[in-house]
PDB file of C-alpha atoms in Angstrom:
ATOM      1  CA  MET A   1      31.598 -24.742  -4.508  1.00 43.00           C
ATOM      2  CA  ASP A   2      31.357 -20.991  -4.927  1.00 50.00           C
ATOM      3  CA  HIS A   3      27.982 -19.387  -4.485  1.00 66.00           C
ATOM      4  CA  GLU A   4      26.573 -17.028  -6.949  1.00 72.00           C
ATOM      5  CA  PRO A   5      26.404 -13.473  -5.436  1.00 80.00           C
ATOM      6  CA  ARG A   6      23.197 -12.180  -4.567  1.00 91.00           C
ATOM      7  CA  PRO A   7      22.033  -9.356  -6.738  1.00 95.00           C
ATOM      8  CA  LEU A   8      21.526  -6.782  -4.044  1.00 97.00           C
ATOM      9  CA  ALA A   9      24.666  -7.716  -2.242  1.00 96.00           C
ATOM     10  CA  GLY A  10      26.418  -4.411  -0.862  1.00 94.00           C
ATOM     11  CA  LYS A  11      23.400  -2.431  -1.260  1.00 98.00           C
ATOM     12  CA  ARG A  12      21.818  -0.462   1.418  1.00 98.00           C
ATOM     13  CA  ILE A  13      18.106   0.131   0.974  1.00 98.00           C
ATOM     14  CA  LEU A  14      15.574   2.239   3.079  1.00 98.00           C
ATOM     15  CA  VAL A  15      12.127   0.957   3.698  1.00 98.00           C
ATOM     16  CA  THR A  16       9.551   3.369   4.537  1.00 97.00           C
ATOM     17  CA  ARG A  17       6.373   1.272   5.145  1.00 96.00           C
ATOM     18  CA  PRO A  18       4.550   1.531   8.493  1.00 94.00           C
ATOM     19  CA  GLN A  19       6.239  -0.555  11.246  1.00 92.00           C
ATOM     20  CA  ALA A  20       3.816  -3.450  11.240  1.00 90.00           C
ATOM     21  CA  GLN A  21       4.370  -3.929   7.301  1.00 92.00           C
ATOM     22  CA  ALA A  22       8.005  -2.863   6.933  1.00 95.00           C
ATOM     23  CA  PRO A  23       9.537  -6.487   7.767  1.00 95.00           C
ATOM     24  CA  GLU A  24       7.831  -8.077   4.911  1.00 94.00           C
ATOM     25  CA  LEU A  25       9.649  -5.952   2.199  1.00 97.00           C
ATOM     26  CA  ALA A  26      12.796  -5.836   4.365  1.00 98.00           C
ATOM     27  CA  GLU A  27      12.947  -9.542   4.463  1.00 98.00           C
ATOM     28  CA  ARG A  28      12.502  -9.890   0.765  1.00 97.00           C
ATOM     29  CA  LEU A  29      15.376  -7.459   0.219  1.00 98.00           C
ATOM     30  CA  ASP A  30      17.559  -9.045   2.636  1.00 98.00           C
ATOM     31  CA  ALA A  31      17.015 -12.394   0.975  1.00 98.00           C
ATOM     32  CA  LEU A  32      18.454 -10.780  -2.218  1.00 97.00           C
ATOM     33  CA  GLY A  33      21.482  -9.605  -0.365  1.00 97.00           C
ATOM     34  CA  ALA A  34      20.586  -6.115   0.715  1.00 98.00           C
ATOM     35  CA  GLU A  35      21.071  -4.433   3.927  1.00 98.00           C
ATOM     36  CA  SER A  36      17.570  -3.094   4.626  1.00 98.00           C
ATOM     37  CA  ILE A  37      16.903  -0.412   6.937  1.00 98.00           C
ATOM     38  CA  GLU A  38      13.563   0.217   8.349  1.00 97.00           C
ATOM     39  CA  ALA A  39      12.538   3.811   8.654  1.00 97.00           C
ATOM     40  CA  PRO A  40       8.652   3.931   8.695  1.00 96.00           C
ATOM     41  CA  ALA A  41       7.379   7.173   7.251  1.00 96.00           C
ATOM     42  CA  ILE A  42       3.793   6.735   8.289  1.00 96.00           C
ATOM     43  CA  ARG A  43       1.918   5.230  11.066  1.00 94.00           C
ATOM     44  CA  ILE A  44      -1.403   3.535  10.640  1.00 94.00           C
ATOM     45  CA  VAL A  45      -3.753   4.776  13.724  1.00 95.00           C
ATOM     46  CA  PRO A  46      -7.547   4.418  14.389  1.00 96.00           C
ATOM     47  CA  PRO A  47     -10.085   7.091  13.284  1.00 96.00           C
ATOM     48  CA  ASP A  48     -10.796   9.979  15.366  1.00 95.00           C
ATOM     49  CA  ASP A  49     -14.439   8.950  15.691  1.00 95.00           C
ATOM     50  CA  MET A  50     -15.023   5.134  15.834  1.00 95.00           C
ATOM     51  CA  GLN A  51     -18.902   5.302  15.562  1.00 95.00           C
ATOM     52  CA  PRO A  52     -19.146   5.422  11.745  1.00 96.00           C
ATOM     53  CA  LEU A  53     -16.903   2.434  11.585  1.00 96.00           C
ATOM     54  CA  ASP A  54     -18.834   0.378  14.253  1.00 94.00           C
ATOM     55  CA  ASP A  55     -22.110   1.477  12.415  1.00 95.00           C
ATOM     56  CA  ALA A  56     -20.863  -0.078   9.319  1.00 96.00           C
ATOM     57  CA  CYS A  57     -19.907  -3.226  10.963  1.00 94.00           C
ATOM     58  CA  ALA A  58     -23.261  -3.440  12.677  1.00 93.00           C
ATOM     59  CA  ALA A  59     -24.806  -3.165   9.071  1.00 94.00           C
ATOM     60  CA  ALA A  60     -22.139  -5.337   7.320  1.00 95.00           C
ATOM     61  CA  ALA A  61     -24.744  -8.062   6.406  1.00 94.00           C
ATOM     62  CA  SER A  62     -27.076  -5.587   4.619  1.00 96.00           C
ATOM     63  CA  PHE A  63     -24.314  -4.833   1.947  1.00 97.00           C
ATOM     64  CA  ALA A  64     -24.070  -6.932  -1.326  1.00 95.00           C
ATOM     65  CA  TRP A  65     -20.199  -6.235  -1.460  1.00 95.00           C
ATOM     66  CA  ILE A  66     -17.422  -5.025   0.711  1.00 97.00           C
ATOM     67  CA  VAL A  67     -14.379  -3.692  -1.254  1.00 96.00           C
ATOM     68  CA  PHE A  68     -11.120  -3.841   0.589  1.00 96.00           C
ATOM     69  CA  THR A  69      -8.375  -1.792  -0.763  1.00 91.00           C
ATOM     70  CA  SER A  70      -5.537  -2.658   1.648  1.00 91.00           C
ATOM     71  CA  ALA A  71      -4.469  -5.174   4.206  1.00 91.00           C
ATOM     72  CA  ASN A  72      -4.794  -2.215   6.837  1.00 93.00           C
ATOM     73  CA  ALA A  73      -8.490  -1.864   5.826  1.00 95.00           C
ATOM     74  CA  VAL A  74      -8.934  -5.465   6.312  1.00 96.00           C
ATOM     75  CA  ASP A  75      -7.368  -5.587   9.878  1.00 93.00           C
ATOM     76  CA  ALA A  76      -9.103  -2.281  10.993  1.00 95.00           C
ATOM     77  CA  PHE A  77     -12.579  -3.551   9.705  1.00 96.00           C
ATOM     78  CA  LEU A  78     -12.400  -7.040  11.015  1.00 95.00           C
ATOM     79  CA  GLN A  79     -11.162  -5.956  14.445  1.00 92.00           C
ATOM     80  CA  ARG A  80     -14.196  -3.718  14.806  1.00 93.00           C
ATOM     81  CA  LEU A  81     -16.480  -6.416  13.459  1.00 91.00           C
ATOM     82  CA  ASP A  82     -15.816  -8.372  16.668  1.00 72.00           C
ATOM     83  CA  GLY A  83     -13.001 -10.870  15.852  1.00 48.00           C
ATOM     84  CA  PRO A  84     -11.013 -12.259  12.816  1.00 44.00           C
ATOM     85  CA  GLY A  85     -13.331 -13.337   9.983  1.00 44.00           C
ATOM     86  CA  GLY A  86     -16.358 -11.701  11.658  1.00 45.00           C
ATOM     87  CA  GLY A  87     -16.339 -14.482  14.371  1.00 47.00           C
ATOM     88  CA  ASP A  88     -20.030 -15.626  14.024  1.00 50.00           C
ATOM     89  CA  GLY A  89     -20.603 -15.267  10.390  1.00 72.00           C
ATOM     90  CA  LYS A  90     -21.408 -11.594  10.275  1.00 84.00           C
ATOM     91  CA  LEU A  91     -20.265 -11.547   6.701  1.00 91.00           C
ATOM     92  CA  ALA A  92     -22.289 -14.669   5.501  1.00 88.00           C
ATOM     93  CA  GLY A  93     -23.736 -13.721   2.136  1.00 91.00           C
ATOM     94  CA  VAL A  94     -21.617 -10.719   1.584  1.00 96.00           C
ATOM     95  CA  ARG A  95     -19.331 -10.842  -1.317  1.00 95.00           C
ATOM     96  CA  ILE A  96     -15.944  -9.665  -1.070  1.00 95.00           C
ATOM     97  CA  CYS A  97     -13.692  -7.618  -3.390  1.00 93.00           C
ATOM     98  CA  ALA A  98      -9.844  -7.525  -2.698  1.00 93.00           C
ATOM     99  CA  ILE A  99      -7.514  -5.003  -4.436  1.00 90.00           C
ATOM    100  CA  GLY A 100      -4.090  -6.493  -4.672  1.00 86.00           C
ATOM    101  CA  PRO A 101      -2.602  -9.823  -3.489  1.00 86.00           C
ATOM    102  CA  ALA A 102      -1.544  -8.508  -0.249  1.00 86.00           C
ATOM    103  CA  THR A 103      -5.057  -7.603   0.463  1.00 91.00           C
ATOM    104  CA  ALA A 104      -6.330 -10.989  -0.521  1.00 92.00           C
ATOM    105  CA  ALA A 105      -3.688 -12.748   1.564  1.00 91.00           C
ATOM    106  CA  ARG A 106      -4.780 -10.861   4.652  1.00 92.00           C
ATOM    107  CA  LEU A 107      -8.468 -11.826   4.196  1.00 94.00           C
ATOM    108  CA  ALA A 108      -7.268 -15.348   3.776  1.00 94.00           C
ATOM    109  CA  ARG A 109      -5.402 -15.065   6.973  1.00 91.00           C
ATOM    110  CA  HIS A 110      -8.659 -13.844   8.719  1.00 90.00           C
ATOM    111  CA  GLY A 111     -10.475 -17.056   7.144  1.00 90.00           C
ATOM    112  CA  LEU A 112     -12.371 -15.152   4.440  1.00 93.00           C
ATOM    113  CA  SER A 113     -12.391 -16.022   0.783  1.00 93.00           C
ATOM    114  CA  VAL A 114     -12.382 -13.439  -2.133  1.00 94.00           C
ATOM    115  CA  ASP A 115     -14.999 -13.365  -4.640  1.00 93.00           C
ATOM    116  CA  LEU A 116     -13.299 -10.655  -6.987  1.00 90.00           C
ATOM    117  CA  ALA A 117      -9.501  -9.831  -7.291  1.00 89.00           C
ATOM    118  CA  PRO A 118      -9.308  -7.219 -10.139  1.00 87.00           C
ATOM    119  CA  ALA A 119      -6.073  -7.459 -12.262  1.00 80.00           C
ATOM    120  CA  ASP A 120      -5.973  -3.727 -12.298  1.00 76.00           C
ATOM    121  CA  HIS A 121      -5.633  -2.337  -8.819  1.00 71.00           C
ATOM    122  CA  ARG A 122      -6.301   1.270  -9.655  1.00 70.00           C
ATOM    123  CA  GLY A 123      -9.674   2.666  -8.742  1.00 68.00           C
ATOM    124  CA  GLU A 124     -10.864   2.796 -12.312  1.00 69.00           C
ATOM    125  CA  GLY A 125      -9.812  -0.833 -12.928  1.00 74.00           C
ATOM    126  CA  VAL A 126     -11.579  -2.069  -9.860  1.00 78.00           C
ATOM    127  CA  GLY A 127     -14.666  -0.022 -10.973  1.00 76.00           C
ATOM    128  CA  ALA A 128     -14.495  -1.713 -14.414  1.00 80.00           C
ATOM    129  CA  ALA A 129     -14.148  -5.188 -12.994  1.00 80.00           C
ATOM    130  CA  LEU A 130     -17.251  -4.857 -10.697  1.00 81.00           C
ATOM    131  CA  ARG A 131     -19.169  -3.468 -13.655  1.00 80.00           C
ATOM    132  CA  ALA A 132     -18.222  -6.362 -15.631  1.00 82.00           C
ATOM    133  CA  ALA A 133     -19.020  -8.991 -12.905  1.00 79.00           C
ATOM    134  CA  LEU A 134     -22.609  -7.563 -12.081  1.00 81.00           C
ATOM    135  CA  ASP A 135     -25.207  -4.920 -12.688  1.00 83.00           C
ATOM    136  CA  LEU A 136     -24.158  -2.258 -10.195  1.00 89.00           C
ATOM    137  CA  ARG A 137     -27.378  -0.301 -10.320  1.00 91.00           C
ATOM    138  CA  GLY A 138     -28.814  -0.238  -6.711  1.00 94.00           C
ATOM    139  CA  THR A 139     -26.154  -2.539  -5.375  1.00 94.00           C
ATOM    140  CA  ARG A 140     -25.118  -1.720  -1.881  1.00 97.00           C
ATOM    141  CA  ILE A 141     -21.322  -1.644  -1.661  1.00 96.00           C
ATOM    142  CA  LEU A 142     -19.290  -1.014   1.627  1.00 98.00           C
ATOM    143  CA  LEU A 143     -15.865   0.701   1.144  1.00 97.00           C
ATOM    144  CA  PRO A 144     -13.760   0.690   4.472  1.00 97.00           C
ATOM    145  CA  ARG A 145     -10.712   2.709   3.731  1.00 95.00           C
ATOM    146  CA  ALA A 146      -7.945   5.177   4.698  1.00 93.00           C
ATOM    147  CA  ASP A 147      -8.908   8.781   5.619  1.00 93.00           C
ATOM    148  CA  ILE A 148      -7.022  10.065   2.716  1.00 88.00           C
ATOM    149  CA  ALA A 149      -7.830   7.498   0.118  1.00 87.00           C
ATOM    150  CA  ARG A 150      -8.509   8.889  -3.334  1.00 85.00           C
ATOM    151  CA  PRO A 151     -12.040   9.497  -4.583  1.00 89.00           C
ATOM    152  CA  LEU A 152     -11.679   7.550  -7.756  1.00 86.00           C
ATOM    153  CA  LEU A 153     -13.163   4.182  -6.893  1.00 90.00           C
ATOM    154  CA  PRO A 154     -16.216   5.320  -5.022  1.00 92.00           C
ATOM    155  CA  ASP A 155     -16.848   7.956  -7.828  1.00 91.00           C
ATOM    156  CA  ALA A 156     -16.602   5.118 -10.581  1.00 88.00           C
ATOM    157  CA  LEU A 157     -18.951   2.846  -8.552  1.00 91.00           C
ATOM    158  CA  ARG A 158     -21.617   5.569  -8.002  1.00 92.00           C
ATOM    159  CA  ALA A 159     -21.395   6.425 -11.887  1.00 89.00           C
ATOM    160  CA  ALA A 160     -22.186   3.057 -12.492  1.00 88.00           C
ATOM    161  CA  GLY A 161     -25.220   3.275 -10.248  1.00 93.00           C
ATOM    162  CA  ALA A 162     -24.014   1.562  -7.085  1.00 93.00           C
ATOM    163  CA  ALA A 163     -25.033   2.818  -3.434  1.00 97.00           C
ATOM    164  CA  VAL A 164     -21.590   3.196  -1.838  1.00 97.00           C
ATOM    165  CA  THR A 165     -21.034   3.755   1.828  1.00 98.00           C
ATOM    166  CA  GLU A 166     -17.602   5.056   2.774  1.00 97.00           C
ATOM    167  CA  VAL A 167     -16.210   4.730   6.024  1.00 98.00           C
ATOM    168  CA  THR A 168     -12.809   5.522   7.470  1.00 97.00           C
ATOM    169  CA  ALA A 169     -11.298   2.340   8.964  1.00 97.00           C
ATOM    170  CA  TYR A 170      -7.862   3.810   9.841  1.00 96.00           C
ATOM    171  CA  ARG A 171      -5.990   7.034   9.551  1.00 96.00           C
ATOM    172  CA  THR A 172      -2.407   7.233   8.009  1.00 94.00           C
ATOM    173  CA  VAL A 173      -0.284   9.965   9.661  1.00 94.00           C
ATOM    174  CA  ALA A 174       3.392  11.074   9.327  1.00 92.00           C
ATOM    175  CA  ALA A 175       5.972   9.658  11.515  1.00 91.00           C
ATOM    176  CA  THR A 176       7.655  11.994  13.817  1.00 85.00           C
ATOM    177  CA  ALA A 177      11.068  13.018  13.487  1.00 84.00           C
ATOM    178  CA  TRP A 178      11.650  10.887  10.328  1.00 89.00           C
ATOM    179  CA  PRO A 179      13.926   9.356   9.677  1.00 89.00           C
ATOM    180  CA  GLY A 180      16.045   9.529  12.627  1.00 89.00           C
ATOM    181  CA  ALA A 181      19.680  10.945  13.188  1.00 90.00           C
ATOM    182  CA  ASP A 182      21.332   7.860  11.986  1.00 93.00           C
ATOM    183  CA  VAL A 183      19.467   7.347   8.713  1.00 93.00           C
ATOM    184  CA  ARG A 184      19.487  11.031   8.115  1.00 92.00           C
ATOM    185  CA  GLU A 185      23.308  11.076   8.363  1.00 94.00           C
ATOM    186  CA  LEU A 186      23.341   8.173   5.760  1.00 95.00           C
ATOM    187  CA  LEU A 187      21.383  10.046   3.454  1.00 94.00           C
ATOM    188  CA  ASP A 188      23.467  13.086   3.819  1.00 93.00           C
ATOM    189  CA  ARG A 189      26.519  11.228   3.029  1.00 94.00           C
ATOM    190  CA  ARG A 190      24.875   9.253   0.207  1.00 95.00           C
ATOM    191  CA  ARG A 191      25.360   6.011   1.877  1.00 96.00           C
ATOM    192  CA  ILE A 192      21.689   4.875   0.858  1.00 97.00           C
ATOM    193  CA  ASP A 193      21.600   3.213  -2.464  1.00 98.00           C
ATOM    194  CA  ALA A 194      17.776   3.156  -2.751  1.00 98.00           C
ATOM    195  CA  VAL A 195      14.839   4.359  -0.933  1.00 98.00           C
ATOM    196  CA  THR A 196      11.454   2.522  -1.336  1.00 98.00           C
ATOM    197  CA  PHE A 197       8.006   3.834  -1.284  1.00 98.00           C
ATOM    198  CA  THR A 198       4.884   1.661  -1.167  1.00 96.00           C
ATOM    199  CA  SER A 199       2.354   4.371  -0.997  1.00 93.00           C
ATOM    200  CA  ALA A 200       1.801   7.955  -1.974  1.00 94.00           C
ATOM    201  CA  SER A 201       1.093   8.834   1.741  1.00 94.00           C
ATOM    202  CA  ALA A 202       4.650   7.761   2.569  1.00 96.00           C
ATOM    203  CA  VAL A 203       5.998   9.967  -0.097  1.00 97.00           C
ATOM    204  CA  ARG A 204       3.874  12.906   1.299  1.00 95.00           C
ATOM    205  CA  ALA A 205       4.805  12.236   4.761  1.00 95.00           C
ATOM    206  CA  VAL A 206       8.601  12.234   4.107  1.00 95.00           C
ATOM    207  CA  ALA A 207       8.127  15.812   2.527  1.00 94.00           C
ATOM    208  CA  GLN A 208       6.006  16.863   5.475  1.00 92.00           C
ATOM    209  CA  SER A 209       8.664  15.544   8.060  1.00 91.00           C
ATOM    210  CA  LEU A 210      11.795  16.948   6.162  1.00 91.00           C
ATOM    211  CA  GLY A 211      10.173  19.896   4.405  1.00 92.00           C
ATOM    212  CA  ALA A 212       9.786  19.503   0.593  1.00 94.00           C
ATOM    213  CA  VAL A 213      13.142  21.256  -0.456  1.00 95.00           C
ATOM    214  CA  ARG A 214      15.174  18.951   2.106  1.00 94.00           C
ATOM    215  CA  ALA A 215      13.377  15.809   1.036  1.00 94.00           C
ATOM    216  CA  VAL A 216      14.261  16.653  -2.643  1.00 95.00           C
ATOM    217  CA  GLU A 217      17.828  17.246  -1.729  1.00 94.00           C
ATOM    218  CA  LEU A 218      18.094  13.908   0.134  1.00 94.00           C
ATOM    219  CA  LEU A 219      16.247  11.830  -2.302  1.00 95.00           C
ATOM    220  CA  ARG A 220      17.539  12.877  -5.595  1.00 92.00           C
ATOM    221  CA  PRO A 221      21.014  11.591  -5.364  1.00 92.00           C
ATOM    222  CA  THR A 222      19.568   8.020  -4.480  1.00 95.00           C
ATOM    223  CA  VAL A 223      17.583   5.459  -6.408  1.00 97.00           C
ATOM    224  CA  VAL A 224      13.839   6.060  -5.754  1.00 98.00           C
ATOM    225  CA  ALA A 225      11.762   2.858  -5.927  1.00 98.00           C
ATOM    226  CA  ALA A 226       7.944   3.239  -6.155  1.00 97.00           C
ATOM    227  CA  ILE A 227       5.514   0.189  -5.940  1.00 94.00           C
ATOM    228  CA  GLY A 228       3.274   1.653  -8.591  1.00 90.00           C
ATOM    229  CA  PRO A 229       2.182   4.751 -10.592  1.00 91.00           C
ATOM    230  CA  VAL A 230       0.088   6.459  -7.923  1.00 90.00           C
ATOM    231  CA  THR A 231       3.211   6.364  -5.640  1.00 94.00           C
ATOM    232  CA  ALA A 232       5.538   7.355  -8.577  1.00 96.00           C
ATOM    233  CA  ARG A 233       3.232  10.106  -9.280  1.00 95.00           C
ATOM    234  CA  ALA A 234       3.420  11.530  -5.787  1.00 96.00           C
ATOM    235  CA  ALA A 235       7.200  11.469  -5.894  1.00 97.00           C
ATOM    236  CA  GLY A 236       6.951  13.240  -9.176  1.00 96.00           C
ATOM    237  CA  GLN A 237       4.872  16.050  -7.765  1.00 96.00           C
ATOM    238  CA  LEU A 238       7.391  16.378  -4.899  1.00 95.00           C
ATOM    239  CA  GLY A 239      10.113  16.939  -7.618  1.00 95.00           C
ATOM    240  CA  VAL A 240      11.910  13.389  -7.244  1.00 96.00           C
ATOM    241  CA  GLU A 241      12.316  11.239 -10.242  1.00 95.00           C
ATOM    242  CA  THR A 242      11.265   7.468  -9.743  1.00 96.00           C
ATOM    243  CA  THR A 243      13.975   5.349 -11.116  1.00 96.00           C
ATOM    244  CA  VAL A 244      12.556   1.753 -10.361  1.00 96.00           C
ATOM    245  CA  MET A 245       8.865   0.615 -10.519  1.00 96.00           C
ATOM    246  CA  PRO A 246       7.733  -2.936 -11.181  1.00 94.00           C
ATOM    247  CA  SER A 247       5.022  -3.885 -13.699  1.00 90.00           C
ATOM    248  CA  THR A 248       3.074  -5.818 -10.931  1.00 87.00           C
ATOM    249  CA  TYR A 249       2.454  -3.611  -7.918  1.00 87.00           C
ATOM    250  CA  THR A 250       3.427  -6.075  -5.141  1.00 89.00           C
ATOM    251  CA  THR A 251       6.483  -5.972  -2.614  1.00 93.00           C
ATOM    252  CA  GLN A 252       7.890  -9.083  -4.065  1.00 94.00           C
ATOM    253  CA  ALA A 253       7.948  -7.410  -7.553  1.00 93.00           C
ATOM    254  CA  LEU A 254       9.313  -4.228  -6.136  1.00 96.00           C
ATOM    255  CA  ALA A 255      12.241  -6.115  -4.448  1.00 97.00           C
ATOM    256  CA  GLN A 256      12.942  -8.218  -7.800  1.00 95.00           C
ATOM    257  CA  ALA A 257      12.742  -4.773  -9.741  1.00 96.00           C
ATOM    258  CA  LEU A 258      15.424  -3.389  -7.646  1.00 97.00           C
ATOM    259  CA  ALA A 259      17.726  -6.465  -7.924  1.00 96.00           C
ATOM    260  CA  ASP A 260      17.137  -6.287 -11.700  1.00 95.00           C
ATOM    261  CA  TYR A 261      17.835  -2.578 -11.783  1.00 95.00           C
ATOM    262  CA  PHE A 262      21.301  -3.044  -9.816  1.00 95.00           C
ATOM    263  CA  THR A 263      22.254  -5.947 -12.109  1.00 93.00           C
ATOM    264  CA  GLY A 264      21.513  -4.047 -15.202  1.00 88.00           C
ATOM    265  CA  THR A 265      18.253  -5.677 -16.468  1.00 78.00           C
ATOM    266  CA  PRO A 266      16.732  -2.710 -18.585  1.00 63.00           C
ATOM    267  CA  ALA A 267      13.141  -4.123 -18.650  1.00 57.00           C
ATOM    268  CA  ALA A 268      12.843  -3.870 -14.918  1.00 52.00           C
ATOM    269  CA  HIS A 269      13.215  -0.153 -14.412  1.00 52.00           C
ATOM    270  CA  PHE A 270      12.705   3.155 -16.191  1.00 52.00           C
ATOM    271  CA  ALA A 271      14.892   6.326 -16.080  1.00 44.00           C
TER     272      ALA A 271
END
């Protein structure tokens, strides 16, 4: 009995996520038939100064809400909180907001339940969801996040009257010597069918590593797949058009959108 060809069979797809997260997307692509190549463009590293994060962890119980914007923020915060899940109930009574299913899944892995998971993952949408859920005036909210995170979310919360404490939980830095000689040769020879980006920081890191002009030269001939509009906007600012973007901003949806694009499903991509 013949098996139906997998939709990404014969497609070589570059994954630029950090090393610890790249396999998740790579495995999804491989399951659809692709030959995935992991070439992390960014690294996740601790803050230069750990004291503010440690202070926030020590005061965690004093906050009404903690808003986690990424799985990286979850890991970084809970590690400093003294063990997965806070160990001895240090987050008891604190409500948790998770942005995106990957963040919620990481919290669940640490044994923490999510009180609010906004459907709109953008800063504006999260602010609106929190405003709809409660009166934010005077509400103490902790926001552990990346050093380069956008100000939209804390600005929206403060505008609604919340008392927001931002703390750098981790730093995002460009990988050195990206993408390596072998992958660069494949890009030069146009042997990469698609390049995936799951964050604006990965786009900027590629531009930093290669130089903006060279990055555009290498990316323009291939299909650029962005996980969402913020990432696509970063690519556009570089001068690279995003060809594929899923309507749901998850790695599963991104892999499926690529499969739909290469099999000619028009609703799954934009040109």
